[in-house]
PDB file of C-alpha atoms in Angstrom:
ATOM      1  CA  MET G   1       0.000   0.000   0.000  1.00  0.00           C
ATOM      2  CA  SER G   2       2.622   2.550  -0.928  1.00  0.00           C
ATOM      3  CA  GLU G   3       1.051   4.267  -3.924  1.00  0.00           C
ATOM      4  CA  ARG G   4      -0.826   7.401  -2.809  1.00  0.00           C
ATOM      5  CA  ASP G   5      -3.956   8.462  -4.626  1.00  0.00           C
ATOM      6  CA  GLN G   6      -5.876  11.735  -4.534  1.00  0.00           C
ATOM      7  CA  SER G   7      -9.135   9.871  -5.155  1.00  0.00           C
ATOM      8  CA  VAL G   8     -11.235   9.240  -2.057  1.00  0.00           C
ATOM      9  CA  GLY G   9     -13.486   6.769  -3.896  1.00  0.00           C
ATOM     10  CA  THR G  10     -13.384   4.222  -6.691  1.00  0.00           C
ATOM     11  CA  GLU G  11     -15.535   6.280  -9.091  1.00  0.00           C
ATOM     12  CA  LEU G  12     -16.090  10.029  -9.401  1.00  0.00           C
ATOM     13  CA  LEU G  13     -19.839  10.543  -9.932  1.00  0.00           C
ATOM     14  CA  PHE G  14     -20.226  14.336  -9.881  1.00  0.00           C
ATOM     15  CA  GLU G  15     -18.205  17.497  -9.345  1.00  0.00           C
ATOM     16  CA  ASN G  16     -18.875  21.224  -9.376  1.00  0.00           C
ATOM     17  CA  ASP G  17     -17.483  24.230  -7.463  1.00  0.00           C
ATOM     18  CA  VAL G  18     -19.296  23.217  -4.260  1.00  0.00           C
ATOM     19  CA  VAL G  19     -19.228  19.402  -3.958  1.00  0.00           C
ATOM     20  CA  ARG G  20     -17.466  16.338  -5.296  1.00  0.00           C
ATOM     21  CA  VAL G  21     -19.330  13.011  -5.050  1.00  0.00           C
ATOM     22  CA  TRP G  22     -17.589   9.624  -5.130  1.00  0.00           C
ATOM     23  CA  ARG G  23     -18.713   6.020  -4.990  1.00  0.00           C
ATOM     24  CA  MET G  24     -16.521   3.562  -3.055  1.00  0.00           C
ATOM     25  CA  TYR G  25     -17.160  -0.026  -4.142  1.00  0.00           C
ATOM     26  CA  LEU G  26     -15.124  -2.855  -2.626  1.00  0.00           C
ATOM     27  CA  HIS G  27     -15.474  -6.625  -2.982  1.00  0.00           C
ATOM     28  CA  PRO G  28     -14.872  -8.800   0.120  1.00  0.00           C
ATOM     29  CA  GLY G  29     -11.169  -8.652   1.007  1.00  0.00           C
ATOM     30  CA  GLU G  30     -10.548  -5.702  -1.348  1.00  0.00           C
ATOM     31  CA  ALA G  31      -8.855  -2.500  -0.154  1.00  0.00           C
ATOM     32  CA  CYS G  32      -8.780   0.953  -1.673  1.00  0.00           C
ATOM     33  CA  ARG G  33      -5.553   2.794  -2.400  1.00  0.00           C
ATOM     34  CA  PRO G  34      -4.091   5.090   0.290  1.00  0.00           C
ATOM     35  CA  HIS G  35      -5.651   8.536   0.233  1.00  0.00           C
ATOM     36  CA  MET G  36      -6.076  11.608   2.409  1.00  0.00           C
ATOM     37  CA  HIS G  37      -9.223  13.603   3.045  1.00  0.00           C
ATOM     38  CA  ALA G  38      -8.458  17.260   2.324  1.00  0.00           C
ATOM     39  CA  HIS G  39     -12.104  18.395   2.538  1.00  0.00           C
ATOM     40  CA  ASP G  40     -14.907  18.155   5.062  1.00  0.00           C
ATOM     41  CA  HIS G  41     -17.044  15.234   3.949  1.00  0.00           C
ATOM     42  CA  VAL G  42     -20.097  13.055   4.452  1.00  0.00           C
ATOM     43  CA  LEU G  43     -20.111   9.252   4.043  1.00  0.00           C
ATOM     44  CA  VAL G  44     -23.357   7.391   3.297  1.00  0.00           C
ATOM     45  CA  TYR G  45     -23.457   3.575   3.283  1.00  0.00           C
ATOM     46  CA  ALA G  46     -25.832   1.938   0.794  1.00  0.00           C
ATOM     47  CA  ASN G  47     -25.585  -1.528   2.347  1.00  0.00           C
ATOM     48  CA  PRO G  48     -24.296  -3.201   5.532  1.00  0.00           C
ATOM     49  CA  SER G  49     -20.492  -3.219   5.427  1.00  0.00           C
ATOM     50  CA  LEU G  50     -17.735  -4.465   7.706  1.00  0.00           C
ATOM     51  CA  MET G  51     -14.805  -2.141   7.081  1.00  0.00           C
ATOM     52  CA  GLU G  52     -11.373  -1.718   8.653  1.00  0.00           C
ATOM     53  CA  ALA G  53      -9.225   1.389   8.224  1.00  0.00           C
ATOM     54  CA  ARG G  54      -5.484   1.704   8.685  1.00  0.00           C
ATOM     55  CA  GLU G  55      -3.214   4.756   8.604  1.00  0.00           C
ATOM     56  CA  GLN G  56       0.153   4.755   6.866  1.00  0.00           C
ATOM     57  CA  GLY G  57       2.863   4.380   9.481  1.00  0.00           C
ATOM     58  CA  GLY G  58       0.311   3.442  12.125  1.00  0.00           C
ATOM     59  CA  THR G  59      -0.212   0.134  13.883  1.00  0.00           C
ATOM     60  CA  GLY G  60      -3.847   0.494  14.909  1.00  0.00           C
ATOM     61  CA  VAL G  61      -6.991  -0.670  13.162  1.00  0.00           C
ATOM     62  CA  ILE G  62     -10.260   1.272  13.075  1.00  0.00           C
ATOM     63  CA  ARG G  63     -13.298  -0.994  12.787  1.00  0.00           C
ATOM     64  CA  GLN G  64     -16.458   0.447  11.274  1.00  0.00           C
ATOM     65  CA  PRO G  65     -19.419  -2.003  11.057  1.00  0.00           C
ATOM     66  CA  SER G  66     -21.779   0.244   9.104  1.00  0.00           C
ATOM     67  CA  ASP G  67     -25.402  -0.729   8.560  1.00  0.00           C
ATOM     68  CA  GLU G  68     -27.452   0.402   5.558  1.00  0.00           C
ATOM     69  CA  GLY G  69     -28.096   4.138   5.921  1.00  0.00           C
ATOM     70  CA  PHE G  70     -25.050   4.773   8.145  1.00  0.00           C
ATOM     71  CA  VAL G  71     -24.092   8.451   7.741  1.00  0.00           C
ATOM     72  CA  LEU G  72     -20.847   9.990   9.010  1.00  0.00           C
ATOM     73  CA  TYR G  73     -19.774  13.654   8.914  1.00  0.00           C
ATOM     74  CA  ARG G  74     -16.174  14.805   9.394  1.00  0.00           C
ATOM     75  CA  GLU G  75     -14.546  18.243   9.544  1.00  0.00           C
ATOM     76  CA  VAL G  76     -10.913  17.777   8.566  1.00  0.00           C
ATOM     77  CA  GLY G  77      -9.452  21.154   9.591  1.00  0.00           C
ATOM     78  CA  THR G  78      -7.525  23.613   7.448  1.00  0.00           C
ATOM     79  CA  ALA G  79      -4.631  21.169   6.882  1.00  0.00           C
ATOM     80  CA  GLY G  80      -6.830  18.148   6.110  1.00  0.00           C
ATOM     81  CA  LEU G  81      -6.504  14.869   7.951  1.00  0.00           C
ATOM     82  CA  PRO G  82      -2.931  14.286   9.080  1.00  0.00           C
ATOM     83  CA  ALA G  83      -2.264  10.862   7.521  1.00  0.00           C
ATOM     84  CA  ASP G  84      -2.995   8.812   4.454  1.00  0.00           C
ATOM     85  CA  HIS G  85      -5.236   5.851   5.148  1.00  0.00           C
ATOM     86  CA  TRP G  86      -6.994   3.035   3.342  1.00  0.00           C
ATOM     87  CA  ILE G  87     -10.011   0.886   4.067  1.00  0.00           C
ATOM     88  CA  THR G  88     -10.516  -2.835   3.554  1.00  0.00           C
ATOM     89  CA  ASN G  89     -13.814  -4.666   3.189  1.00  0.00           C
ATOM     90  CA  VAL G  90     -13.450  -7.439   5.802  1.00  0.00           C
ATOM     91  CA  GLY G  91     -17.044  -8.633   5.351  1.00  0.00           C
ATOM     92  CA  ASP G  92     -18.497 -11.385   3.190  1.00  0.00           C
ATOM     93  CA  GLU G  93     -20.529  -9.092   0.905  1.00  0.00           C
ATOM     94  CA  ASP G  94     -19.689  -6.315  -1.571  1.00  0.00           C
ATOM     95  CA  SER G  95     -19.645  -2.867   0.039  1.00  0.00           C
ATOM     96  CA  THR G  96     -20.890   0.401  -1.463  1.00  0.00           C
ATOM     97  CA  HIS G  97     -20.763   3.796   0.145  1.00  0.00           C
ATOM     98  CA  TYR G  98     -20.767   7.354  -1.142  1.00  0.00           C
ATOM     99  CA  ILE G  99     -18.416  10.181  -0.175  1.00  0.00           C
ATOM    100  CA  VAL G 100     -19.601  13.766  -0.574  1.00  0.00           C
ATOM    101  CA  GLU G 101     -16.678  16.180  -0.291  1.00  0.00           C
ATOM    102  CA  LEU G 102     -17.623  19.752   0.634  1.00  0.00           C
ATOM    103  CA  LEU G 103     -15.159  21.780  -1.417  1.00  0.00           C
ATOM    104  CA  GLY G 104     -13.671  24.962  -0.035  1.00  0.00           C
ATOM    105  CA  PRO G 105     -12.197  25.700   3.386  1.00  0.00           C
ATOM    106  CA  SER G 106     -12.999  23.429   6.299  1.00  0.00           C
ATOM    107  CA  ARG G 107     -15.575  24.675   8.820  1.00  0.00           C
ATOM    108  CA  SER G 108     -13.015  24.006  11.564  1.00  0.00           C
ATOM    109  CA  ALA G 109      -9.426  25.148  12.081  1.00  0.00           C
ATOM    110  CA  THR G 110      -8.440  21.693  13.379  1.00  0.00           C
ATOM    111  CA  SER G 111      -9.553  18.164  12.597  1.00  0.00           C
ATOM    112  CA  GLN G 112     -12.674  17.175  14.534  1.00  0.00           C
ATOM    113  CA  PRO G 113     -13.790  13.673  15.557  1.00  0.00           C
ATOM    114  CA  PRO G 114     -16.336  12.158  13.193  1.00  0.00           C
ATOM    115  CA  VAL G 115     -20.009  12.241  14.131  1.00  0.00           C
ATOM    116  CA  HIS G 116     -22.515   9.690  12.857  1.00  0.00           C
ATOM    117  CA  ASN G 117     -26.135   8.602  13.094  1.00  0.00           C
ATOM    118  CA  GLY G 118     -25.424   5.406  15.047  1.00  0.00           C
ATOM    119  CA  ARG G 119     -26.583   2.942  12.395  1.00  0.00           C
ATOM    120  CA  VAL G 120     -24.118   0.144  13.019  1.00  0.00           C
ATOM    121  CA  ILE G 121     -24.576  -3.548  12.307  1.00  0.00           C
ATOM    122  CA  SER G 122     -26.392  -5.228  15.189  1.00  0.00           C
ATOM    123  CA  GLY G 123     -24.017  -6.974  17.590  1.00  0.00           C
ATOM    124  CA  HIS G 124     -21.044  -4.827  16.526  1.00  0.00           C
ATOM    125  CA  ALA G 125     -19.535  -1.570  17.744  1.00  0.00           C
ATOM    126  CA  ILE G 126     -17.431   1.087  16.061  1.00  0.00           C
ATOM    127  CA  ASP G 127     -13.867   0.896  17.333  1.00  0.00           C
ATOM    128  CA  TRP G 128     -12.200   4.291  16.867  1.00  0.00           C
TER     129      TRP G 128
END
């Protein structure tokens, strides 16, 4: 996972001066390329997905068991998130979620913790 990519999804669906919308589609066991979020963004999961995220140079794993309709919002701060990361679909089903980047300056001077609507897969917990 050494090749860095500016794409935050697997397919760019729409872009104008205000928003950029991506689809992230991963088969079971598939990982996206390392990327960094430079813009405040919203994630919306279209189906239940068991995802794990890792940061370059880090040793920890972030587990995100998102149910259908899981929505997450993140303010990245003026410098963007501090590290490249990638996600892996560790579930048994294909995973689809959408990333809506809010172009322009972040609403916050510093990176803020993500907030979400709590729709996680029953019997699982988000491990941040």
